[in-house]
Structure formats: structure tokens, C-alpha cells
């Protein structure tokens, strides 16, 4: 038995601080063979604690929970209840002990703490305070409060630090709901508030000093009064002129008198009491321009009485497809930590470069890694050099802001249209004779992470335009290791975080209310060979008042042909060529049912319908595969597919949506292109219909993409 053992509760209640030690200070009756003197001489720094969580089949270390010392404490959060496994590990100068943790629910609603994060969702340290122009994200950790409403308030502290705080200014109040144990709200540190912070001084103060002190409070209604205090943070004062005197030390909120809310008597007139928590915010006395809110920027006043018409016209000029691509690029930059103007000059490790005439081509060593990554998308120097042909084709002559945005589009458009080489799926990093069991396990994990990419290739920009964000994110993770499903084993964002960021940025792009912008010019998609929304009106008849969807008709009877025996797919491809479209190949088809045709894939069925609609909106027909309930194919890739034909329109009959098709199985044009050739929506997902002569029952089994 190991001499080292962890003493403490293996079944802690969430929200309760629990202590863990390598010494039996808790009177355990467990007869452990522990000799305390064996570890008595070790310093606290030599005794390291960590928390690990089970993610699939791998254990991941949560680095923010690292601690040192003979005795430490942990407070487990609501999220821990849903973990597949939690392990506590202590390492005392090389000797290790493990304790498996299973957290228990609590019936007591409680706010545990507030984390203050920047726009990259990183915690700010005292040596890197906030500044005016930044966003503060307040993440409130709670237990037993799922879906509770939380009131979060940003305050500017104008009170005398040694006396009652009676002059604090309420800056903004927001509400958020607790989901998975946390609630998040964001506050903008408006530069216009500098004067407000400087306007009021505490008695005896000559000025507000080099930093302004803000704090965030969180509260919710409860029957039993509770209060928890925490650290504040300061904001630098832009108007501060330093005096030659020793600065006063900051005072932790936990060392102050009763909470600011209690001092101000805010609860005195209320019948109910709030659980209350506060967090200090240190803000530098300067303004940064990385995250300026356009609402607070300078405005030009128009004297034109019809100015609002111009505004509406400009609003409708925003191309949704370009907005999608911009939102996706901005989402990538969040994961890379470059989501600001400063990101364009950021190298690996955070180092800045100034010459944007070319990629810096500098390999930097930091934290045991070497990288030449640079710019908003952290492009490697070899990747940049390998794009020389495309840089010439698209006239990308330097490495400035717009060029970096355009280079990202080049990578997404061209770099992942073919499958990875076999060596990618079968990496061999160690010679067979030198392999250990751990080497084999590591190699196996690498293979498992990478096999999901087998056969997955596409023009990622096209996926984004078609709103297939999930697959676009998957393929992009081959380049950007911060994305979920990345095969490189580094810490990643979750798909939920990526989707939330994408949707947030898409909304901003569509309403032209971005907190920070890219440098792409309007109409950039045309330069890369894509159509924009403004060019799609020819095929769009508007929203139907019966089915509330757009109707499309791209049928051109002169393009229909009949098939040769067993060549329905080839005939369908020929129809697309008659339209000037290359499509229908077996590259990333959307399979709407399983191989036997018995089970509907709900997610794929919806994706298939969305894809068909997106192509019809562009005036493009789409090839689909079908089960005709007569033949059972043995030669098609998808065994449920017996036949192919081409979708050429969408309409409705008294609100019942249908899709028109060209049937290459018909012998004459009147039947192959007839109005009766319709597939109807069944259960809002599955497309079913009949052949012209009612001899075949059709069910769509797959949707083939256009190139």
C-alpha cells in the first residue's frame, strides 16, 4: 500500500467548501499505513493537487483547479453532478495518491462565486486589469438554482473605503438565467463613464487615482438571508495625474464591513431577502479601442428628412451569405484569442509584430512549444508559403488586415476539398522495437481522434453558405486546434460555445452592430466565385401566406433528358450540366435514412431540406436519391437508394409543401417534367411521392451536393 493517501470526503455536496489533506486531521478510522513524518519535511510547493474529469475514454486535467500544500480546499460546482468521472490526484515529491469523487446534490440554493472574464472568456489577473472599451463577462456560479433568474449589477465604487459606502453609482443592471450551474451577463466599460467616475470623490481624496474601482454584484430572491463577499477590480482613470506619494493598498471586499448593499440599506424596504455576492473589478485609467460599442461611437447627424429610408435600404443590402462567412471567421478568432484589432499583429505566445508587408516567418518558443503562427487566424509560415499560387490568383499581396481575412477564406475554400493522406489516419511516431504500452495507447488515441475525418472533405466556405455549420466546424478543426473535434489533442472550445459565438456574431453582422469588425469589403464572396443574396431575387417569389415559406421554380424543360438503362444518376448529372452546374457526385452526400431505408435520420433530413432550399434560392436544381419500393440496389453506395432524379422547384397546395422534380426514368418530356411530379413533406421532414403513372412510390434517401 502506498504511504500517501488523500483524506477528505469522497462524496462532497456541491457548493460546500471541503478540505483535503495528506494528513489525517479528520479523525478517520481507516487503518491506513501512513507515516506522517515521511512527508513532514516537504514544502507546500512540493505537494501538488489536481482535479481530472473523464471525457469519453480519456482523463482531462482541469488546470484552473491546481493547488499546492499539505491541506487544500475545493468547492465543487453544479456542473460536477453531470461528470462521468471526477478524480482528485495529489503528487508529493513524485509519490501519488488518487481519490475518486462523486458529488452530491444540495437542497440549499446558493451563489458560490463570480468569475470576471474578458471577451475571450479568459480570467483577468491583477497584472492585466480591464480598461475602458473592454467587455466584462460576469459568470455567476450557483448550486440548486437551475433556471433561476439572477440579477447582476455593475457598480462604480465612489465611497470612502474606510467608511460607509453611500455614494456608489449603479452603472447597469442585467438579468440572466442559470443554466448548467452558471449564469452569464456582459457589461461594456463605456469610455463615457470616465467623467462619472472622476466626478465624485470620497471625503479627503484629491482625485480618483490611477485606477477606478468597480464591482459586480449578483443576487436572487430567497427566504434565508445570506451574504458572500469577494475581491473587487479597478479600472485605470484616463484623467489621472499621478502624485508623488505611496499608493494606498487595495482592500479585498472580504475584509470590509458589511456588504455595500447592506450598508446602503437597499434591502430595508423589501420584505424578501436576497442571496448576495460581489466581485471587484480593476479598470485601468486608459481607453482601449479593441471592443468599442458602435452605439457609443461618434454619430453623423443627417438633415435629410428621408434619412430613415436610406437606413432601411442599407439594411437590406447586407448579404446574408457574406454575414455567415464573417460570423464564422470571427468565431474562429475567439478560439485563437485574436478577437480584436490587435489580433492582426499577434504572434504565438502573444508577441506583437509591426511589419505587415509579409508573414513574419519567426519561430517562437514558449511553454515547451515552437510555433510560427501569426496574425488574426494564427497562420503558420509554411501554410502561408504554400498558398503562394492562391495569393497570386486572388491578388493577396501582403499580410495586412484585409489580406489575413482573405487568406482565411482561401484556406477554408481550397485546403480541405480532398481527404487527408493515409499517414494522417495511421501515424507512427515510434519505432516498433522502441514502443512501450503507453506509446501504443497514445498512438491508438490519436487514431481514434482522427478517424472521424475519414472521407470528410468539402469547400468549407460553401458549407458555411449552406448553413452546415457543424460540418464546417469539424473540417476547420483540422487547421484550428482550438475547435471541437480537433485531432491534435489540445484543449478546445465546445461545439455549444462555437455555435453560440457564431449565432451571436451572425446577428451582429445582419444588423450591422458589430462589437469588432473584419476588414473584408462588401461583395468579397464574388471575388472567390460565390453568389451573393442580391443575385438571388430572380428565383424567389417571396413568402407564401399559406405555408409561410418561399416558393421557387427553376424548371427549364429544355434541360430534361431521359436516362439510358441503369443510368439514372448519369442522366441526372447531365441535367445539371445543362444548367451549367457540376454536381451530384458522391462527395459528402446527406443521407436522410439508414442503409436499409427503415429509419429516418432527423438531423440529416432537416439538413437535406435546408440544402435543397439554399440551392433553389440560387436558381440551382439538386440531385436526390430515392427508394422506389420496387428494386433493391446493390451497386449504389447508399444501399437504400434505387433511383436518382432532379429537384427543380418548391411550392404548396393549401399550405401543404411539395418539391417538383424532373424524372429521368420517364420516356417523354410531358411525363418527365410534368406538374404532377411532386414530392410532399411527410411529418415536416421526409419527402415522399409517386411517379407520373403512379407505378412507383418514391421516398428520398439522400441529397447530393452541387460543387
XYZ file of C-alpha atoms in Angstrom:
707
model
C 0.000 0.000 0.000
C 1.244 3.463 -0.863
C 2.345 5.587 2.045
C 0.498 8.531 0.511
C -3.255 8.855 0.972
C -5.854 11.573 0.470
C -8.025 12.317 3.497
C -11.334 14.098 2.910
C -14.867 13.499 1.653
C -15.211 11.371 -1.469
C -18.884 12.404 -1.723
C -18.863 16.191 -1.232
C -22.039 18.237 -1.520
C -21.892 20.812 -4.317
C -21.467 24.368 -3.126
C -19.888 23.345 0.202
C -16.194 24.022 0.820
C -14.427 20.768 1.685
C -10.859 20.285 2.912
C -8.485 17.568 1.686
C -5.130 16.669 3.175
C -2.324 14.121 3.069
C -2.557 14.039 6.894
C -5.413 12.503 8.827
C -6.599 15.653 10.540
C -10.178 14.423 10.276
C -10.064 11.514 12.690
C -10.573 8.848 10.061
C -10.913 5.305 11.370
C -9.478 3.941 8.150
C -6.364 1.971 9.164
C -4.078 3.482 6.536
C -0.404 2.624 6.718
C 0.601 6.277 6.733
C 3.740 7.567 8.328
C 3.145 11.344 8.623
C 6.808 12.017 9.230
C 7.550 10.699 5.754
C 6.055 13.867 4.206
C 6.617 16.293 7.072
C 9.800 17.706 5.583
C 8.190 18.543 2.231
C 7.353 22.170 1.453
C 3.889 23.182 0.290
C 5.209 23.721 -3.247
C 6.310 20.081 -3.400
C 2.788 18.807 -2.741
C 0.669 19.355 -5.844
C -3.071 18.786 -6.161
C -5.103 18.492 -9.364
C -8.627 17.596 -10.482
C -9.240 15.349 -13.507
C -12.518 14.696 -15.360
C -13.461 11.764 -17.572
C -14.122 12.899 -21.151
C -15.166 9.855 -23.165
C -12.344 7.402 -22.539
C -9.719 9.991 -21.619
C -8.987 11.796 -18.360
C -8.524 15.547 -18.759
C -6.801 17.788 -16.228
C -8.659 20.957 -15.192
C -5.639 23.215 -14.740
C -7.515 26.033 -13.029
C -8.043 23.696 -10.053
C -4.319 23.084 -9.486
C -3.262 23.762 -5.891
C -0.280 23.194 -3.629
C 0.063 22.450 0.066
C -0.349 19.711 2.643
C -4.002 20.709 3.081
C -6.199 22.338 0.415
C -9.873 23.045 -0.077
C -12.233 22.578 -3.023
C -15.807 23.683 -3.648
C -17.441 21.553 -6.346
C -19.886 23.229 -8.724
C -23.273 22.216 -10.109
C -21.613 21.091 -13.333
C -19.748 18.359 -11.458
C -23.016 16.455 -10.958
C -23.075 15.638 -14.687
C -19.473 14.486 -14.979
C -18.921 10.857 -15.971
C -15.998 10.710 -13.572
C -14.000 13.012 -11.285
C -10.638 12.216 -9.738
C -8.525 14.116 -7.263
C -4.794 13.491 -7.517
C -2.042 14.546 -5.133
C 1.637 14.326 -6.000
C 4.001 14.596 -3.040
C 7.502 14.840 -4.472
C 6.834 12.073 -7.003
C 4.635 9.814 -4.888
C 0.984 9.899 -5.945
C -2.435 9.139 -4.489
C -5.886 9.259 -6.117
C -9.365 9.800 -4.696
C -12.448 9.194 -6.858
C -15.041 11.917 -6.276
C -18.810 11.559 -6.630
C -20.564 14.821 -5.867
C -23.966 15.022 -4.194
C -26.854 17.405 -4.794
C -27.784 20.092 -2.310
C -31.229 21.417 -1.457
C -29.829 24.810 -0.476
C -29.808 27.382 -3.285
C -26.567 29.317 -3.202
C -24.319 31.629 -5.193
C -20.773 30.245 -4.940
C -18.700 32.881 -6.696
C -18.463 35.304 -9.601
C -15.750 34.975 -12.262
C -14.930 38.111 -14.240
C -13.860 37.221 -17.786
C -12.795 39.261 -20.788
C -14.303 38.955 -24.264
C -12.093 35.906 -24.896
C -13.624 34.228 -21.822
C -10.251 34.437 -20.074
C -9.881 35.441 -16.439
C -8.097 38.746 -15.900
C -5.235 38.749 -13.418
C -4.159 41.744 -11.279
C -1.253 42.413 -13.629
C -3.654 42.571 -16.588
C -6.611 44.698 -15.498
C -9.559 45.748 -17.613
C -9.615 49.083 -19.438
C -12.355 51.353 -20.717
C -13.546 49.980 -24.040
C -13.374 46.360 -22.805
C -16.263 43.999 -22.200
C -16.609 42.321 -18.804
C -18.370 38.949 -18.766
C -19.677 38.118 -15.297
C -20.040 34.351 -14.873
C -22.074 33.604 -11.743
C -21.580 30.090 -10.330
C -24.601 28.718 -8.458
C -25.907 25.478 -6.980
C -29.509 24.236 -6.741
C -30.670 27.213 -8.826
C -31.216 25.732 -12.293
C -33.209 28.191 -14.460
C -33.398 30.692 -11.589
C -33.281 34.343 -12.665
C -30.165 36.149 -11.436
C -29.889 39.936 -11.192
C -26.364 41.128 -11.937
C -25.324 44.741 -11.388
C -22.209 46.715 -12.323
C -21.325 49.415 -9.771
C -18.740 52.197 -9.680
C -17.366 52.487 -6.138
C -17.210 56.161 -5.166
C -17.364 55.644 -1.439
C -14.828 56.198 1.316
C -13.065 52.838 1.606
C -12.840 53.192 5.400
C -16.405 54.341 5.974
C -19.880 53.547 4.781
C -20.269 53.357 1.020
C -23.072 55.799 0.393
C -22.106 57.307 -2.966
C -21.668 54.226 -5.152
C -23.100 54.582 -8.652
C -25.211 51.865 -10.259
C -23.927 51.653 -13.842
C -26.058 48.883 -15.352
C -28.403 46.103 -14.264
C -28.896 42.906 -16.286
C -30.631 39.596 -15.732
C -29.540 36.111 -16.650
C -30.897 32.614 -16.107
C -28.868 29.832 -14.531
C -28.111 27.025 -16.985
C -25.841 24.110 -16.071
C -24.914 25.840 -12.833
C -23.861 29.215 -14.261
C -25.423 32.439 -15.454
C -23.547 34.868 -17.692
C -24.101 38.547 -18.454
C -21.762 41.029 -20.120
C -21.077 44.688 -19.356
C -19.412 47.242 -21.593
C -16.914 49.562 -19.898
C -18.064 52.679 -21.665
C -15.321 55.338 -22.012
C -18.017 57.955 -21.473
C -18.211 56.826 -17.829
C -14.718 58.120 -17.069
C -16.040 61.557 -16.185
C -18.670 59.958 -13.931
C -16.032 58.029 -12.001
C -13.954 61.189 -11.599
C -16.903 63.414 -10.730
C -17.355 62.163 -7.171
C -14.562 61.838 -4.671
C -14.522 60.179 -1.295
C -14.003 62.581 1.618
C -10.330 63.503 1.882
C -9.417 62.233 -1.604
C -7.823 64.694 -4.075
C -8.633 62.555 -7.103
C -9.783 59.081 -8.053
C -6.251 57.824 -8.611
C -4.684 55.757 -11.376
C -7.459 53.156 -11.314
C -11.190 53.239 -10.900
C -12.788 50.679 -8.641
C -15.829 48.872 -9.945
C -17.579 45.819 -8.593
C -20.199 43.373 -9.809
C -22.988 42.027 -7.616
C -25.246 39.047 -8.175
C -28.405 38.244 -6.232
C -31.584 36.236 -6.220
C -34.665 36.056 -4.021
C -34.589 33.627 -1.121
C -36.164 33.166 2.274
C -32.959 32.946 4.331
C -30.579 35.920 4.286
C -27.035 35.139 3.146
C -24.113 37.235 2.008
C -20.843 36.267 0.357
C -18.157 38.825 -0.470
C -15.185 38.576 -2.822
C -12.464 40.642 -4.489
C -13.050 43.886 -6.390
C -11.247 45.112 -9.505
C -10.075 48.537 -10.647
C -10.268 50.451 -13.931
C -7.449 52.876 -14.883
C -8.518 56.526 -14.708
C -7.789 58.301 -18.044
C -7.790 61.720 -16.355
C -5.444 60.786 -13.529
C -2.281 62.831 -12.995
C -0.011 60.884 -10.621
C 1.165 62.493 -7.404
C 4.439 61.722 -5.676
C 3.144 59.649 -2.867
C 2.923 55.998 -1.966
C -0.266 54.410 -3.391
C -2.830 53.067 -0.984
C -3.209 49.284 -0.995
C -6.390 47.766 -2.408
C -8.727 46.322 0.199
C -10.292 42.933 -0.534
C -14.066 43.008 -0.318
C -13.903 40.100 2.112
C -12.075 42.335 4.634
C -14.596 45.173 4.515
C -17.510 45.949 6.726
C -20.965 44.512 5.886
C -21.733 44.371 2.174
C -22.287 47.510 0.150
C -25.910 46.585 -0.377
C -26.465 46.230 3.355
C -24.593 49.472 4.080
C -26.761 51.371 1.637
C -29.898 49.884 3.096
C -31.143 48.634 -0.236
C -32.954 45.698 1.364
C -34.586 47.637 4.189
C -37.737 48.394 2.253
C -38.070 44.865 0.892
C -39.980 42.019 2.512
C -37.763 39.356 0.916
C -34.058 38.930 1.339
C -31.551 38.298 -1.436
C -28.605 35.946 -1.531
C -25.837 38.337 -2.470
C -22.354 38.077 -3.923
C -19.933 40.723 -5.156
C -16.745 40.780 -7.194
C -14.307 43.672 -7.522
C -13.245 44.983 -10.952
C -9.987 46.862 -11.502
C -10.108 49.084 -14.573
C -7.074 50.936 -15.929
C -7.128 54.669 -16.354
C -6.991 54.417 -20.140
C -9.205 53.671 -23.095
C -8.672 50.757 -25.489
C -10.351 50.530 -28.850
C -10.473 46.778 -29.361
C -14.059 46.281 -28.314
C -15.770 49.620 -28.886
C -19.556 49.515 -28.852
C -20.710 51.248 -32.070
C -23.716 52.631 -30.222
C -21.336 54.803 -28.186
C -19.167 55.913 -31.108
C -19.418 59.302 -32.794
C -22.554 59.784 -34.916
C -23.129 61.923 -38.002
C -26.463 63.725 -37.921
C -28.294 63.861 -41.277
C -30.537 66.785 -42.167
C -32.220 64.770 -44.941
C -35.888 64.269 -43.913
C -35.840 60.861 -45.682
C -32.718 59.633 -43.902
C -34.606 56.675 -42.454
C -35.328 55.367 -45.972
C -31.611 55.298 -46.718
C -31.032 53.409 -43.490
C -33.623 50.804 -44.412
C -32.170 50.435 -47.907
C -28.689 49.883 -46.472
C -30.066 47.343 -44.038
C -31.473 45.262 -46.876
C -28.182 45.403 -48.778
C -26.450 43.169 -46.237
C -25.780 39.821 -47.909
C -26.755 37.008 -45.573
C -24.171 34.678 -47.115
C -21.381 37.175 -46.515
C -22.701 37.701 -42.986
C -22.481 33.944 -42.359
C -18.879 33.785 -43.553
C -17.875 36.819 -41.479
C -19.557 35.361 -38.384
C -17.712 32.075 -38.887
C -14.334 33.828 -39.248
C -14.981 35.822 -36.095
C -15.908 32.611 -34.261
C -12.545 31.114 -35.299
C -10.725 34.107 -33.852
C -12.391 33.709 -30.456
C -10.796 30.288 -30.132
C -7.424 31.650 -31.250
C -7.584 34.523 -28.757
C -7.272 37.152 -31.514
C -10.792 38.608 -31.494
C -9.755 42.264 -31.594
C -7.908 44.637 -33.898
C -4.738 43.770 -32.005
C -5.171 40.161 -33.116
C -3.919 41.018 -36.616
C -0.428 41.708 -35.220
C -0.313 38.880 -32.668
C 2.171 36.015 -32.914
C 2.326 32.766 -30.982
C 2.855 33.460 -27.254
C 1.234 36.909 -27.617
C 4.274 38.639 -29.090
C 3.417 41.568 -31.402
C 4.815 42.295 -34.867
C 4.526 45.549 -36.812
C 5.701 44.850 -40.374
C 2.626 43.618 -42.241
C 4.193 43.522 -45.686
C 4.742 39.789 -45.257
C 4.251 36.947 -42.801
C 6.841 37.422 -40.004
C 8.278 33.916 -40.578
C 9.525 33.779 -36.994
C 9.524 30.577 -34.948
C 8.826 31.351 -31.290
C 9.463 29.059 -28.334
C 7.072 29.283 -25.395
C 5.814 26.857 -22.730
C 7.618 23.941 -24.331
C 6.138 24.551 -27.793
C 7.567 26.002 -31.002
C 5.337 27.802 -33.492
C 5.438 30.323 -36.335
C 1.704 31.090 -36.017
C 0.912 34.746 -36.657
C -1.992 37.078 -37.300
C -5.717 37.004 -36.637
C -6.000 33.365 -37.746
C -2.619 32.215 -36.388
C -1.460 31.090 -39.832
C 1.784 29.098 -39.864
C 4.622 30.315 -42.082
C 4.697 27.067 -44.101
C 0.939 27.308 -44.670
C 1.372 30.903 -45.831
C 4.192 29.944 -48.210
C 2.174 27.010 -49.556
C -0.637 29.369 -50.573
C 1.566 31.336 -52.985
C -0.424 30.248 -56.061
C -3.718 31.284 -54.474
C -2.216 34.523 -53.141
C -1.345 35.399 -56.722
C -4.742 34.287 -58.035
C -6.691 36.378 -55.528
C -4.259 39.321 -55.562
C -3.229 38.977 -51.908
C -0.013 40.983 -51.907
C 0.821 41.411 -48.219
C -0.101 40.314 -44.684
C -2.221 43.289 -43.646
C -5.664 43.053 -42.011
C -7.716 42.550 -45.181
C -5.154 40.113 -46.603
C -5.339 37.982 -43.451
C -9.144 37.823 -43.684
C -8.880 36.844 -47.359
C -6.191 34.244 -46.630
C -8.525 32.595 -44.142
C -11.164 32.346 -46.883
C -8.573 30.796 -49.223
C -7.718 28.160 -46.612
C -11.386 27.332 -45.987
C -12.171 27.214 -49.700
C -9.227 25.218 -51.024
C -7.315 23.340 -48.319
C -9.894 20.704 -47.335
C -11.530 19.640 -50.606
C -9.610 16.338 -50.639
C -9.291 13.656 -47.983
C -6.238 13.520 -45.732
C -3.417 11.108 -46.746
C -3.387 7.647 -45.197
C -0.471 8.620 -42.952
C -2.762 11.107 -41.212
C -5.061 8.280 -40.071
C -2.231 5.878 -39.241
C 0.523 7.938 -37.613
C 3.647 6.117 -36.491
C 5.765 8.212 -34.137
C 7.784 5.443 -32.530
C 9.780 2.569 -33.955
C 8.176 -0.785 -33.230
C 11.130 -2.059 -31.252
C 11.075 1.014 -29.007
C 7.335 1.075 -28.305
C 6.026 0.859 -24.788
C 2.463 0.122 -23.721
C 1.966 3.846 -23.113
C 3.227 4.610 -26.639
C 0.707 2.174 -28.104
C -2.098 3.727 -26.058
C -1.098 7.211 -27.194
C -0.968 6.135 -30.837
C -4.377 4.474 -30.516
C -5.907 7.643 -29.048
C -4.507 9.692 -31.931
C -6.026 7.283 -34.442
C -9.398 7.383 -32.651
C -9.439 11.197 -32.746
C -8.657 11.264 -36.444
C -10.882 8.537 -37.854
C -13.973 10.781 -37.719
C -12.429 12.828 -40.559
C -12.190 9.855 -42.938
C -13.981 10.710 -46.164
C -14.932 14.162 -44.861
C -13.838 16.849 -47.300
C -15.528 19.898 -48.774
C -15.298 23.543 -49.697
C -15.833 24.887 -46.169
C -16.977 28.315 -47.387
C -19.736 26.530 -49.329
C -20.734 24.633 -46.180
C -20.992 27.941 -44.312
C -23.089 29.495 -47.080
C -25.339 26.422 -46.983
C -25.595 26.831 -43.193
C -23.932 23.478 -42.469
C -22.006 24.999 -39.560
C -21.493 21.706 -37.740
C -19.573 20.119 -40.600
C -17.781 23.382 -41.384
C -16.556 23.470 -37.781
C -15.485 19.811 -37.921
C -13.361 20.267 -41.052
C -11.966 23.594 -39.833
C -10.639 21.852 -36.718
C -8.044 20.235 -38.989
C -6.464 23.692 -39.178
C -7.527 25.409 -35.947
C -6.781 23.213 -32.949
C -8.990 25.292 -30.637
C -12.144 23.991 -32.345
C -14.079 20.973 -31.027
C -13.185 17.576 -32.532
C -9.665 18.804 -33.326
C -7.472 15.732 -33.875
C -4.409 17.185 -32.179
C -5.301 16.581 -28.536
C -5.114 20.209 -27.391
C -7.728 21.961 -25.187
C -10.681 23.028 -27.315
C -13.868 25.034 -27.219
C -17.105 23.047 -27.046
C -19.455 22.879 -30.022
C -22.027 24.704 -27.883
C -19.590 27.595 -27.316
C -18.710 27.756 -31.013
C -22.356 27.698 -32.054
C -23.282 30.388 -29.530
C -20.436 32.643 -30.710
C -21.342 32.063 -34.365
C -25.009 32.898 -33.813
C -24.091 35.975 -31.776
C -21.757 37.269 -34.487
C -24.244 36.430 -37.265
C -26.870 38.535 -35.550
C -24.384 41.385 -35.251
C -23.401 41.128 -38.918
C -27.002 41.046 -40.144
C -27.895 44.128 -38.088
C -24.545 45.890 -38.686
C -23.996 46.229 -34.927
C -20.611 44.514 -34.583
C -18.584 44.997 -31.407
C -15.495 44.480 -33.598
C -15.242 44.064 -37.359
C -13.320 42.257 -40.064
C -11.664 44.131 -42.933
C -13.428 42.328 -45.794
C -15.004 44.627 -48.373
C -18.654 44.328 -49.351
C -19.095 41.827 -52.192
C -15.989 39.814 -51.263
C -17.719 36.489 -51.953
C -17.939 37.303 -55.670
C -14.150 37.558 -55.801
C -13.961 33.956 -54.634
C -16.562 32.666 -57.091
C -19.713 32.641 -54.951
C -23.091 34.280 -55.498
C -24.492 36.868 -53.113
C -28.043 37.254 -51.835
C -28.638 40.274 -54.088
C -28.345 37.983 -57.124
C -30.984 35.525 -55.945
C -34.155 37.554 -56.471
C -34.720 36.125 -59.962
C -35.790 32.800 -58.494
C -37.505 33.951 -55.332
C -41.208 34.708 -55.362
C -41.487 35.751 -51.737
C -43.061 34.219 -48.657
C -46.336 32.358 -49.195
C -49.157 33.399 -46.858
C -50.361 29.768 -46.687
C -47.151 27.856 -45.938
C -45.056 30.824 -44.735
C -42.129 29.722 -46.908
C -40.652 30.874 -50.209
C -41.663 29.189 -53.463
C -39.112 28.507 -56.187
C -39.316 27.369 -59.807
C -36.056 26.708 -61.663
C -37.546 24.122 -64.041
C -36.362 24.509 -67.641
C -37.933 21.734 -69.666
C -35.312 22.026 -72.402
C -32.719 20.722 -69.910
C -34.600 17.492 -69.089
C -33.371 14.205 -70.616
C -34.405 10.556 -70.262
C -31.977 8.003 -68.943
C -30.362 5.006 -70.570
C -30.944 1.674 -68.766
C -29.411 1.724 -65.271
C -28.011 5.252 -65.813
C -30.425 7.424 -63.823
C -27.579 9.027 -61.915
C -25.601 9.839 -65.080
C -28.723 11.355 -66.670
C -29.335 13.478 -63.554
C -25.742 14.732 -63.663
C -26.266 15.583 -67.354
C -29.327 17.698 -66.479
C -27.226 19.705 -64.020
C -24.571 20.198 -66.709
C -27.299 21.548 -68.986
C -27.839 24.199 -66.305
C -24.086 24.878 -66.247
C -23.720 23.203 -62.846
C -21.313 20.477 -61.774
C -22.888 18.409 -59.042
C -24.342 15.146 -57.848
C -21.016 13.404 -57.241
C -20.703 11.120 -54.239
C -18.852 13.750 -52.170
C -20.411 14.358 -48.749
C -23.997 13.381 -49.614
C -26.640 13.977 -46.962
C -28.148 10.574 -46.111
C -31.671 11.108 -44.792
C -32.315 7.439 -43.900
C -30.195 4.474 -42.855
C -28.759 1.901 -45.275
C -31.915 -0.208 -45.109
C -34.206 2.751 -45.578
C -36.133 1.918 -42.409
C -35.030 4.684 -40.049
C -35.203 8.431 -40.660
C -32.181 10.489 -39.617
C -33.993 13.576 -38.325
C -30.937 15.841 -38.268
C -29.821 14.832 -41.774
C -33.356 15.097 -43.144
C -33.590 18.696 -41.952
C -30.102 19.432 -43.284
C -31.132 17.952 -46.630
C -34.219 20.153 -46.860
C -32.185 23.220 -45.889
C -29.634 22.401 -48.581
C -32.270 21.938 -51.281
C -33.861 25.268 -50.326
C -30.490 27.052 -50.369
C -29.747 25.777 -53.887
C -33.203 26.535 -55.295
C -32.819 30.035 -53.881
C -29.710 30.357 -56.067
C -31.573 29.016 -59.106
C -29.821 25.647 -58.962
C -31.502 22.215 -59.206
C -30.402 19.393 -56.882
C -29.963 15.652 -57.441
C -31.603 13.371 -54.858
C -31.524 9.621 -54.359
C -34.720 7.629 -53.798
C -36.130 4.346 -52.633
C -38.784 3.336 -55.182
C -40.071 0.277 -53.223
C -39.546 -1.969 -56.265
C -35.826 -2.568 -56.679
C -33.198 -3.212 -54.065
C -29.955 -1.715 -55.349
C -26.651 -3.471 -54.869
C -24.475 -1.059 -56.875
C -25.203 2.304 -55.231
C -23.047 3.473 -52.327
C -26.136 4.001 -50.212
C -27.967 0.669 -50.274
C -31.370 2.252 -49.650
C -31.053 4.281 -52.894
C -32.624 2.699 -56.005
C -33.082 5.692 -58.289
C -31.944 9.293 -58.873
C -33.674 12.385 -60.249
C -33.505 16.182 -60.001
C -35.399 18.631 -57.732
C -36.356 21.775 -59.705
C -38.877 23.667 -57.585
C -40.819 24.195 -54.381
C -44.443 25.192 -53.788
C -47.505 24.332 -51.749
C -51.125 23.249 -52.081
C -53.227 24.939 -49.398
C -50.166 25.069 -47.164
C -49.017 21.503 -47.885
C -45.417 21.913 -49.107
C -44.152 19.951 -52.092
C -40.999 19.830 -54.228
C -41.179 19.472 -58.028
C -38.782 17.135 -59.815
C -37.532 16.089 -63.248
C -37.833 12.293 -63.509
C -35.173 10.852 -65.802
C -36.978 7.494 -65.619
C -39.840 8.826 -67.764
C -39.667 8.280 -71.506
C -41.255 11.515 -72.693
C -40.844 15.136 -71.654
C -44.527 15.593 -70.807
C -44.165 12.978 -68.093
C -40.571 13.701 -67.023
C -41.244 17.410 -66.490
C -44.975 17.304 -65.710
C -46.599 19.397 -62.980
C -47.722 16.163 -61.323
C -44.127 15.212 -60.455
C -44.159 16.244 -56.814
C -42.652 15.069 -53.559
C -44.612 16.034 -50.439
C -43.378 16.704 -46.943
C -44.389 13.967 -44.529
C -44.065 14.786 -40.827
C -42.314 18.003 -41.948
C -39.133 16.077 -42.755
C -39.474 13.153 -45.173
C -40.103 13.726 -48.877
C -42.432 11.157 -50.423
C -44.309 10.999 -53.725
C -45.247 8.935 -56.793
C -44.044 8.609 -60.373
C -46.125 10.157 -63.134
C -48.041 6.932 -63.814
C -48.372 6.046 -60.107
C -46.271 2.908 -60.676
C -43.507 3.875 -58.235
C -43.655 5.145 -54.659
C -40.718 7.448 -54.031
C -39.010 8.246 -50.695
C -35.940 10.491 -50.674
C -32.965 8.654 -49.167
C -30.131 11.072 -49.871
C -29.359 14.578 -51.134
C -26.347 15.074 -53.418
C -24.455 18.348 -53.159
C -23.533 20.669 -56.024
C -19.865 21.542 -56.431
